[in-house]
PDB file of C-alpha atoms in Angstrom:
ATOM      1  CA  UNK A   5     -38.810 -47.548 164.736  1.00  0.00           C
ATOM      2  CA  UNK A   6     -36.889 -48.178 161.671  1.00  0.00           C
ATOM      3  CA  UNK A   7     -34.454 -50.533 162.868  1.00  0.00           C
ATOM      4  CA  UNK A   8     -37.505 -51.972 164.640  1.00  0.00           C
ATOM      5  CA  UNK A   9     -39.284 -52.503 160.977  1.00  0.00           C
ATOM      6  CA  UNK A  10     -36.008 -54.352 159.556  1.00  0.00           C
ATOM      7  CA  UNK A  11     -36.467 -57.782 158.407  1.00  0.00           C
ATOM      8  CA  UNK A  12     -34.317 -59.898 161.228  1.00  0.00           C
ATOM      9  CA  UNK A  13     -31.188 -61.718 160.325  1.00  0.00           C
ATOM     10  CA  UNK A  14     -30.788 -65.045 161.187  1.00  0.00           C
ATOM     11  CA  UNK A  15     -29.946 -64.472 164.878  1.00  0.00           C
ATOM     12  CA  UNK A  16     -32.897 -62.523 165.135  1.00  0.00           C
ATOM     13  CA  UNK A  17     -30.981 -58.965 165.237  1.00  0.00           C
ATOM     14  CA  UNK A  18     -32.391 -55.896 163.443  1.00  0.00           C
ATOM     15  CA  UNK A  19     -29.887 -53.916 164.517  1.00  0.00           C
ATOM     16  CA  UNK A  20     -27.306 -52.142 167.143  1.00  0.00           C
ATOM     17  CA  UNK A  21     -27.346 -48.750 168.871  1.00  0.00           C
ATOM     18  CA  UNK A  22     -23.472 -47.994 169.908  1.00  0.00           C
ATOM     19  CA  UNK A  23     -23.231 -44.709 172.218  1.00  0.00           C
ATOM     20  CA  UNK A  24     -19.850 -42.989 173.486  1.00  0.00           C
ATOM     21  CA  UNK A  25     -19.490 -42.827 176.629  1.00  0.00           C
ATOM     22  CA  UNK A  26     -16.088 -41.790 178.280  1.00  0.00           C
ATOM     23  CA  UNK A  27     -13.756 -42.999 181.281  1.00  0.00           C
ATOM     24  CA  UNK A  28     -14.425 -39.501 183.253  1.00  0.00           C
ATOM     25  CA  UNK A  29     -17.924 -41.282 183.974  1.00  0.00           C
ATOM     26  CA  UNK A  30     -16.134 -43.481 186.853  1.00  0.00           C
ATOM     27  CA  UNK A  31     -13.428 -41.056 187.297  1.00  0.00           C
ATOM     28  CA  UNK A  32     -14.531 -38.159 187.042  1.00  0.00           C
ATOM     29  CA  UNK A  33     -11.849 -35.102 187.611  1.00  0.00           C
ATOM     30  CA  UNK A  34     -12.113 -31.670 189.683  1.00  0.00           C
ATOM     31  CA  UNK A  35     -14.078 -29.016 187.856  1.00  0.00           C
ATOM     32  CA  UNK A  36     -15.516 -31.727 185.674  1.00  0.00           C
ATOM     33  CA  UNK A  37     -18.929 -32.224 187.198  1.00  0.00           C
ATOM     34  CA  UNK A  38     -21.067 -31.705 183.716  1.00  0.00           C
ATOM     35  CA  UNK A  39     -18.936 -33.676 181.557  1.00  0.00           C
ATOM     36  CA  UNK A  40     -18.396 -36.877 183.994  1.00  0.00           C
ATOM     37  CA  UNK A  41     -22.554 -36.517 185.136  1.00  0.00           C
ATOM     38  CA  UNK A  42     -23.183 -36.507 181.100  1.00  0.00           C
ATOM     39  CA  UNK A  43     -21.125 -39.632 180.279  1.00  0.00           C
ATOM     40  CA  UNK A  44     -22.074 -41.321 183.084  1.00  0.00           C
ATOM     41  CA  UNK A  45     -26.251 -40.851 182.045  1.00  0.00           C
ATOM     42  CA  UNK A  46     -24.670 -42.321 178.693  1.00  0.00           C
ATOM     43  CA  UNK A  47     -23.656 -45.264 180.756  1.00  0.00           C
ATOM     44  CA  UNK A  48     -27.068 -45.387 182.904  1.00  0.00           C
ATOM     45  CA  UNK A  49     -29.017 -46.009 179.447  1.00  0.00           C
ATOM     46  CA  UNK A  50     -27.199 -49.018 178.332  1.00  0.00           C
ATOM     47  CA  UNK A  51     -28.856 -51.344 179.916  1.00  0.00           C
ATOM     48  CA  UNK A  52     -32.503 -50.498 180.159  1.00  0.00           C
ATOM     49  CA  UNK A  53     -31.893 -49.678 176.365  1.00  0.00           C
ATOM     50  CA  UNK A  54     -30.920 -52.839 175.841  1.00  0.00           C
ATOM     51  CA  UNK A  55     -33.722 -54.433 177.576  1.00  0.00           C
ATOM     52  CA  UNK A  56     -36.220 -52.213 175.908  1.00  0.00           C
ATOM     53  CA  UNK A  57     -35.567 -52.904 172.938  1.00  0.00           C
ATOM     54  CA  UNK A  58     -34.250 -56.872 173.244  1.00  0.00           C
ATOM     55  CA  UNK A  59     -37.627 -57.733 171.822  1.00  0.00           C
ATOM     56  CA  UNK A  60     -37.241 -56.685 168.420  1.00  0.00           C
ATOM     57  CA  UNK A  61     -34.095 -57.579 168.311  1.00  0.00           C
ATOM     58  CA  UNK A  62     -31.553 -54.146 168.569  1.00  0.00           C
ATOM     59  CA  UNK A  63     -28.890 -54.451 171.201  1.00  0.00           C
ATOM     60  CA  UNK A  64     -27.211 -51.445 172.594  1.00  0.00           C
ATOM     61  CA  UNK A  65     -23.733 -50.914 173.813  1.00  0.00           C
ATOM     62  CA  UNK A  66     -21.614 -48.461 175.242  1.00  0.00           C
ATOM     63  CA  UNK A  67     -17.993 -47.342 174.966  1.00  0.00           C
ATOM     64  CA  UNK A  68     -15.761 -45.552 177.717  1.00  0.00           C
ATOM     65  CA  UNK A  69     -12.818 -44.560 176.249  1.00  0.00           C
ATOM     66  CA  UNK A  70      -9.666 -43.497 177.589  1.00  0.00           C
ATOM     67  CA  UNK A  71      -6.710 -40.956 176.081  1.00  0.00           C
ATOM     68  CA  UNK A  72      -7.012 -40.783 172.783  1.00  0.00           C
ATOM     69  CA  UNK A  73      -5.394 -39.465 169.661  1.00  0.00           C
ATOM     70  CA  UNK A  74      -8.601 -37.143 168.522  1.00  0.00           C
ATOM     71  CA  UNK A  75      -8.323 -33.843 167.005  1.00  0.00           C
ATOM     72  CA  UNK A  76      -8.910 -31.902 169.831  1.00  0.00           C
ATOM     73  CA  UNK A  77      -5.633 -33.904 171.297  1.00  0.00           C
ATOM     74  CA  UNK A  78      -3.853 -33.869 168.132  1.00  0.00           C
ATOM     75  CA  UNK A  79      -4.169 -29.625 168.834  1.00  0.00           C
ATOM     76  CA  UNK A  80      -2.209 -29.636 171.890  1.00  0.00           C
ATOM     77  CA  UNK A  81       1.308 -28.823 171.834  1.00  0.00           C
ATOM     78  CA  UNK A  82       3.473 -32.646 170.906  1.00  0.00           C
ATOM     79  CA  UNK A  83       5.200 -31.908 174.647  1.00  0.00           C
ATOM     80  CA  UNK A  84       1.288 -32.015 176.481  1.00  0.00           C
ATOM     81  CA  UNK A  85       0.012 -35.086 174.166  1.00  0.00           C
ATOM     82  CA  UNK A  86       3.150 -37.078 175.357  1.00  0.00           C
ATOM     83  CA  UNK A  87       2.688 -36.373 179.064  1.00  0.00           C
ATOM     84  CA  UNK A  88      -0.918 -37.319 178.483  1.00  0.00           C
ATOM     85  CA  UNK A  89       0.051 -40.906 176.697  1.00  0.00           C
ATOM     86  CA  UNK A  90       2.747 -41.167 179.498  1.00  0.00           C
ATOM     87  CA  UNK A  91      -0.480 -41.473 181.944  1.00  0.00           C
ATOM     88  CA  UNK A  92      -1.664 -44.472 180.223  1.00  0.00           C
ATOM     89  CA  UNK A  93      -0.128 -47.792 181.664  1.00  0.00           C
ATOM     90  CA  UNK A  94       0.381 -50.176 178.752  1.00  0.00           C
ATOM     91  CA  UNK A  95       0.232 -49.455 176.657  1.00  0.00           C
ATOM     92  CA  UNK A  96       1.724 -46.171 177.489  1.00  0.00           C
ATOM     93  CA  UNK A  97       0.145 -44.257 174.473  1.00  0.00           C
ATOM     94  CA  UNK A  98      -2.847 -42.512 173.350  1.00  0.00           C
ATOM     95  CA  UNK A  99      -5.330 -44.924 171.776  1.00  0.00           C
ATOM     96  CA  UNK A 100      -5.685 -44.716 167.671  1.00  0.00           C
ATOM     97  CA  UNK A 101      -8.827 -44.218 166.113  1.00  0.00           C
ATOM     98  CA  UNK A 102      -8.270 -47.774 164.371  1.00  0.00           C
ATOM     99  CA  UNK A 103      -8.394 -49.223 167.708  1.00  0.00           C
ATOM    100  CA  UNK A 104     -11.646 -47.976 168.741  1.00  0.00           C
ATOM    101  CA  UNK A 105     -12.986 -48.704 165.229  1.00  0.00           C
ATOM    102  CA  UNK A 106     -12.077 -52.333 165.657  1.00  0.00           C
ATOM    103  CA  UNK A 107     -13.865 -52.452 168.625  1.00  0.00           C
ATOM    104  CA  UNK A 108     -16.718 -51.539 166.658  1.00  0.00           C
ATOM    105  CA  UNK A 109     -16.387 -54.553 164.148  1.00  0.00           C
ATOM    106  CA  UNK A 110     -15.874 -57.124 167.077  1.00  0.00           C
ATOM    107  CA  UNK A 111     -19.513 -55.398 169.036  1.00  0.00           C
ATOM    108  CA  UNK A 112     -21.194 -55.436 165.572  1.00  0.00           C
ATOM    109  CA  UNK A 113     -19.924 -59.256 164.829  1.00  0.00           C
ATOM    110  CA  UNK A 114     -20.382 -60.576 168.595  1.00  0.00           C
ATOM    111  CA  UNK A 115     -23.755 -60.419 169.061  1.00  0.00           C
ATOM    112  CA  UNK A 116     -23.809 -61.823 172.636  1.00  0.00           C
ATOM    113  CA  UNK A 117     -22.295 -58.259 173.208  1.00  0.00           C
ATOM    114  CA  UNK A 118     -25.819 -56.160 174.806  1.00  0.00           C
ATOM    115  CA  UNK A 119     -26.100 -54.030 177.658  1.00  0.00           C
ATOM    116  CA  UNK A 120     -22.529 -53.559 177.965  1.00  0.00           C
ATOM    117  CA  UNK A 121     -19.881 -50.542 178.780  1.00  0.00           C
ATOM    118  CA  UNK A 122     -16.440 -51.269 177.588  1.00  0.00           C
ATOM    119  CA  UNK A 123     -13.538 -49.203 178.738  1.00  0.00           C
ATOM    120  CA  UNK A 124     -11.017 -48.650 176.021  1.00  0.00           C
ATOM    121  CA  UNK A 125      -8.330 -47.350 177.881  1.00  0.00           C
ATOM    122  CA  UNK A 126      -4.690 -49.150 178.375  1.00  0.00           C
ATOM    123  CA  UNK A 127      -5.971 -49.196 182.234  1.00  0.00           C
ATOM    124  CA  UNK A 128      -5.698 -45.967 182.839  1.00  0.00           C
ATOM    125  CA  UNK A 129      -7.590 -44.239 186.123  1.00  0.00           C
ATOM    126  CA  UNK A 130      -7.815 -40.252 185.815  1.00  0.00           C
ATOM    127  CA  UNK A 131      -6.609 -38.433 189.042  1.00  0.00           C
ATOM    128  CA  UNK A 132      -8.855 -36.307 190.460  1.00  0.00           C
TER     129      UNK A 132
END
């Protein structure tokens, strides 16, 4: 409601929802049922969000990220984090928190960017 009350830019925007999703929505590993159903209702939403609230001008978009360097991972012994990055195919490193933040910028600047998911990930497919 109050993005909905904003006074619209020139585009017509009032404003953006962006939700985190994760890559364990599409690849979701064993003994990960809850976290890969969760992500992937995060994903479900983005689009009827989107179109819900596309008439007052709020767009909605999701990211999937991949590996990266967090503070949960930053906890893990150096040896575990660098068999993790080694997973990632190029490029073969955990992502940086500047790197998602930039994605931010370019979703918040682009606004042709609604109802998407966006993997942030270096191409990298969990195993099961």
């Amino acid at each position: 409601e109050r993005m909905a009350a904003r006074e619209p830019d020139a585009d017509g925007q009032r404003g953006i929802i962006i939700n985190t999703a994760s890559i364990a929505a599409y690849d979701g590993q064993i003994g990960q049922v809850a976290y890969a159903a969760s992500k992937a209702a995060v994903i479900g939403m983005t689009l009827p969000i989107a179109r819900d609230l596309s008439g007052v001008g709020v767009r909605c978009v999701t990211i999937a990220p991949g590996l990266f360097r967090t503070q949960l991972l930053a906890g893990l012994p150096q040896k575990v984090q660098d068999e993790l990055a080694a997973t990632v195919p190029n490029p073969k490193r955990l992502g940086e928190p500047e790197e998602f933040a930039h994605l931010v910028q370019a979703i918040i600047e682009n606004h042709m960017i609604n109802g998407e998911v966006i993997r942030l990930d270096g191409a990298l497919r969990m195993s099961p």
